[in-house]
Short mmCIF file of C-alpha atoms in Angstrom, two decimals:
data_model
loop_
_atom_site.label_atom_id
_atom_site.label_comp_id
_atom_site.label_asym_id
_atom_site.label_seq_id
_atom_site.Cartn_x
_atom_site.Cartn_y
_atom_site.Cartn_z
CA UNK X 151 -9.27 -10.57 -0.14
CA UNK X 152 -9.50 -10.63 3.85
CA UNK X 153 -10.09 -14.38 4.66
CA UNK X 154 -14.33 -13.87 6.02
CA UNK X 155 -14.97 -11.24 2.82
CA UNK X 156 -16.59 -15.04 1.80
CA UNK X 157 -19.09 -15.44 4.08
CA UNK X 158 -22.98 -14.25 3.19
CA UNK X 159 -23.59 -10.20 2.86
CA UNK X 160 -25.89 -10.61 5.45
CA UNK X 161 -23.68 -12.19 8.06
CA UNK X 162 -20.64 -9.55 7.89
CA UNK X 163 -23.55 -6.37 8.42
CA UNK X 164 -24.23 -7.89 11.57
CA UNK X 165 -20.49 -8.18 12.48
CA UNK X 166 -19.26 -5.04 14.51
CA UNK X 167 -16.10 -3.48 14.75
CA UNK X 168 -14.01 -3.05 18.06
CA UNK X 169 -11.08 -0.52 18.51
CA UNK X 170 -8.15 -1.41 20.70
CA UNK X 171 -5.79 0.92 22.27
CA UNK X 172 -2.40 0.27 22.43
CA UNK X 173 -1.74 -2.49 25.35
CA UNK X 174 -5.93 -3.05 25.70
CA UNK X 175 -6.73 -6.75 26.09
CA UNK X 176 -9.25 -8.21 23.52
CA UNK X 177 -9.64 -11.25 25.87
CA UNK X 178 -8.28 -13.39 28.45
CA UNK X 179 -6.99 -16.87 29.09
CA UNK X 180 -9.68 -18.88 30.57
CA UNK X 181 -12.43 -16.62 29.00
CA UNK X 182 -15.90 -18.10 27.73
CA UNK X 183 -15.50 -18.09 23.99
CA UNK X 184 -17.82 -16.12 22.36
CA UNK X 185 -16.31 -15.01 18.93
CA UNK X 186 -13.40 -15.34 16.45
CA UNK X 187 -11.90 -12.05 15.11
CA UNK X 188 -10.17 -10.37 11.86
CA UNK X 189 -7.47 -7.99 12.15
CA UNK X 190 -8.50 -4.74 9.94
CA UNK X 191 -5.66 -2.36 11.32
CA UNK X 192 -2.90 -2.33 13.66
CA UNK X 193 -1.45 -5.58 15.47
CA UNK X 194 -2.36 -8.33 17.95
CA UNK X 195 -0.09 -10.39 20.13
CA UNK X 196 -1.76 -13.90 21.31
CA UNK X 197 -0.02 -14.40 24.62
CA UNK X 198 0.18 -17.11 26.56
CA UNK X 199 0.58 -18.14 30.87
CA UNK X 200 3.20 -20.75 31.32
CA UNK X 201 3.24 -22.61 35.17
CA UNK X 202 6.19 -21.05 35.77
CA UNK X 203 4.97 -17.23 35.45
CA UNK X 204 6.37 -16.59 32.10
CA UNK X 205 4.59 -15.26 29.42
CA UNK X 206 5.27 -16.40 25.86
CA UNK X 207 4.47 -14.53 22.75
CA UNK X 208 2.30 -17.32 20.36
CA UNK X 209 1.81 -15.21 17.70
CA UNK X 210 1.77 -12.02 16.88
CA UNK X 211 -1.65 -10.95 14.11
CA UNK X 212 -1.54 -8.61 11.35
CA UNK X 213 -4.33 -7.03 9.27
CA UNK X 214 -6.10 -9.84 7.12
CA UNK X 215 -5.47 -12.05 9.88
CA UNK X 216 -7.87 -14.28 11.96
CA UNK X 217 -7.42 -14.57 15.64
CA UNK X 218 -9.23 -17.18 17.67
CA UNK X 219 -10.09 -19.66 15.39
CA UNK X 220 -10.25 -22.34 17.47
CA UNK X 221 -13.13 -20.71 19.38
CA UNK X 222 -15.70 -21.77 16.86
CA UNK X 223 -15.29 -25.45 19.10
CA UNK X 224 -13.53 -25.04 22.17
CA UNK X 225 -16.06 -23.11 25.50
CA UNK X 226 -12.91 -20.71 26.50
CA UNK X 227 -10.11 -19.30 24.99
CA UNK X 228 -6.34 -20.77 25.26
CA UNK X 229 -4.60 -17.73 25.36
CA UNK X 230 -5.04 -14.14 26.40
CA UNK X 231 -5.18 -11.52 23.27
CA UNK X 232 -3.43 -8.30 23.90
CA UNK X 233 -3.38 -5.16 21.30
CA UNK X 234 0.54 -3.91 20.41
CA UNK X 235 -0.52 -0.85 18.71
CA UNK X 236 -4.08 1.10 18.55
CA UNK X 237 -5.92 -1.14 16.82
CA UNK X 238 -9.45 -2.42 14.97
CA UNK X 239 -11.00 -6.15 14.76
CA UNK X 240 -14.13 -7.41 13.14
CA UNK X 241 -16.09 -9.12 15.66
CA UNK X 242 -17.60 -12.60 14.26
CA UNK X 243 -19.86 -14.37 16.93
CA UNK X 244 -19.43 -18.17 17.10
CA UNK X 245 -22.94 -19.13 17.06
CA UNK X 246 -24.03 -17.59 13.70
CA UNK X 247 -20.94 -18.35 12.29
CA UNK X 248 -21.32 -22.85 12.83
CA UNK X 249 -25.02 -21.66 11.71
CA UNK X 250 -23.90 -19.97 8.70
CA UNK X 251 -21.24 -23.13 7.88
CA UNK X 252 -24.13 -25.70 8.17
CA UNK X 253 -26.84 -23.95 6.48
CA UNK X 254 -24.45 -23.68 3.49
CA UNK X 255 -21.64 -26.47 2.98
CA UNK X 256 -20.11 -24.02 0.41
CA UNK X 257 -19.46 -21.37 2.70
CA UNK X 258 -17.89 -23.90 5.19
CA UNK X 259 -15.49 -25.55 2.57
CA UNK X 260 -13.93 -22.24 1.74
CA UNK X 261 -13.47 -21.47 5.50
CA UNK X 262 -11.78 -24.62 5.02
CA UNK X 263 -9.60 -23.51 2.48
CA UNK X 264 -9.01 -20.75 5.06
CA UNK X 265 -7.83 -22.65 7.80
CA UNK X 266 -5.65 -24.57 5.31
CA UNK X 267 -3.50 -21.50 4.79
CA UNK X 268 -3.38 -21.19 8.04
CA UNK X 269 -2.34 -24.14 9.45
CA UNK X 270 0.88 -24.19 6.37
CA UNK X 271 1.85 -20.27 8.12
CA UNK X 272 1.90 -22.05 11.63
CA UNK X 273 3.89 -24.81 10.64
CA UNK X 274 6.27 -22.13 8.85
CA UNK X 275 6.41 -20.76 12.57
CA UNK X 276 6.88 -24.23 14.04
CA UNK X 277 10.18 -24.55 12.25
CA UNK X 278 11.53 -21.26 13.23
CA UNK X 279 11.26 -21.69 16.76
CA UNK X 280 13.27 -24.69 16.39
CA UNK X 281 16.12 -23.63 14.97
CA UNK X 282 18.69 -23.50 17.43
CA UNK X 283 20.83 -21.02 16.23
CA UNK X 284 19.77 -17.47 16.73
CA UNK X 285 21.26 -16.82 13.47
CA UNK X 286 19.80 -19.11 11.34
CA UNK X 287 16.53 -18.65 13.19
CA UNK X 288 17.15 -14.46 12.33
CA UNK X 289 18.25 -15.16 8.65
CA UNK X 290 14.58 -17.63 8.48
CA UNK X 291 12.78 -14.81 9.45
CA UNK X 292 13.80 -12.05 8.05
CA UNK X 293 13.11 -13.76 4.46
CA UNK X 294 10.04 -15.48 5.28
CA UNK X 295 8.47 -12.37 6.16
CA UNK X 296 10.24 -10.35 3.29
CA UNK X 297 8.13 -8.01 0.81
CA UNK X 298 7.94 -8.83 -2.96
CA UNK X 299 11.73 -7.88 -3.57
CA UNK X 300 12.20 -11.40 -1.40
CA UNK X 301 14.96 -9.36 0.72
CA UNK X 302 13.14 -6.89 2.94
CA UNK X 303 11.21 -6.96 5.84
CA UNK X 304 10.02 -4.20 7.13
CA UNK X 305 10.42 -3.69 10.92
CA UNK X 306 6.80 -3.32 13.10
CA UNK X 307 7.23 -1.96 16.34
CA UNK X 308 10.44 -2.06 18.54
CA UNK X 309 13.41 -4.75 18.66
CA UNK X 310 12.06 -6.35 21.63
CA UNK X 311 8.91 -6.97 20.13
CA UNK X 312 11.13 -8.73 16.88
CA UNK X 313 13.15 -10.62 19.83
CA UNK X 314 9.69 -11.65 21.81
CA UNK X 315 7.89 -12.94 18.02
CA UNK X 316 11.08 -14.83 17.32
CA UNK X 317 11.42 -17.07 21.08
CA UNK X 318 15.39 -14.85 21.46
CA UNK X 319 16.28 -12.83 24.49
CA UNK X 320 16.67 -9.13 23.29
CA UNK X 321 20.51 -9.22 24.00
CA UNK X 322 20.50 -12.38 21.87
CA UNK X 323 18.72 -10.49 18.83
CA UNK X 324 21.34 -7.59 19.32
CA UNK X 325 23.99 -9.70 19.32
CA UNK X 326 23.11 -11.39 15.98
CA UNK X 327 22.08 -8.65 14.14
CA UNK X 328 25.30 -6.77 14.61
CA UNK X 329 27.09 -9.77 13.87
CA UNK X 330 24.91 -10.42 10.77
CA UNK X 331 25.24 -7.10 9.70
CA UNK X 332 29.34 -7.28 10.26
CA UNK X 333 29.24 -10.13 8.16
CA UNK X 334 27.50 -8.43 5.17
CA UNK X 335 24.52 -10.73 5.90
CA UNK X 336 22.36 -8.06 6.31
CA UNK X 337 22.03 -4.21 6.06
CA UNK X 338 19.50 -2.49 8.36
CA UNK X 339 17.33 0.47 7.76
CA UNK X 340 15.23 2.52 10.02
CA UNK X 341 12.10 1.08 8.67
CA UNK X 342 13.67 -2.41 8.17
CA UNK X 343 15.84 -5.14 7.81
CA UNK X 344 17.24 -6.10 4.11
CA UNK X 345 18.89 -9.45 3.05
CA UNK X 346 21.76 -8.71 0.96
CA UNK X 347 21.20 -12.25 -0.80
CA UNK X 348 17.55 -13.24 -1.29
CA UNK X 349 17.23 -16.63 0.22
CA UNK X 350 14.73 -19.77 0.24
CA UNK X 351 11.74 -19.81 2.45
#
């Protein structure tokens, strides 16, 4: 079930859907917050402005996905949202949403429950990016994000979009994959990358 399909009838028919082309910003650092957002096709990087000029990918958001969370309480948004395919969101304004959560507690709780699961995939992210070794950090990946056989993940967009999700230079994710795939680690496919031993996430 897509994480909102909870809230009222009544609140989701006066949602709208936005289409995204490929590269088309949904909304900018800085920005006045003025909705949160669930991914119904394509994908969403959340990008963010570092002092020094870099840019950092956060997160990148899948279909059944929220986006902005946090805007439901904080006046702009923290990072800038940026489409990597052709896309579709649900648009959810803020202010009937914290109207909807306090005219019925219920409704809030399991919004709750939503955040919840959220907050355990972050963490799960959290950890990766601090595992020093580019091929631990690979291995991590690749089975955390693995379909029910527990060994496969298939492969969205391009390399340097794997090597921007995963904090690795794209020369570094080269590197390691033809290493890991030397080894026997790993076998890849052209829609994927397949574990040939099914490890713990």
């Amino acid at each position: 079930m897509p994480p909102l399909d909870l809230l009222p009838a009544a609140i989701r028919e006066r949602t709208r859907a936005r289409e995204l082309a490929s590269g088309e910003t949904l909304f900018r650092q800085g920005d006045k917050t003025y909705a949160l957002f669930e991914i119904e096709r394509g994908r969403v990087r959340l990008l963010r402005h570092t002092a020094a000029s870099h840019v950092v990918v956060l997160h990148t958001g899948r279909p059944g996905e929220l986006l902005a969370e946090a805007a439901l309480f904080a006046a702009t948004y923290h990072c800038d949202a940026v489409a990597a395919v052709a896309s579709r969101v649900r648009v959810y304004p803020k202010r009937e949403l914290l109207a909807a959560f306090r005219a019925e507690p219920l409704v809030g709780e399991r919004f709750m429950a939503v955040l919840a699961r959220e907050i355990h995939a972050l963490r799960a992210r959290l950890e990766e990016r601090n595992i020093r070794s580019a091929r631990e950090r690979v291995l991590h990946h690749v089975a955390l994000h693995a379909g029910a056989d527990g060994r496969t993940m298939p492969l969205e967009g391009t390399l340097l979009d794997l090597a921007a999700e995963l904090g690795l230079t794209p020369e570094a994710l080269y590197r390691t994959l033809a290493a890991l795939d030397n080894e026997g680690a790993i076998r890849r496919t052209g829609s994927g990358i397949v574990l040939r031993k099914a490890r713990p996430t």
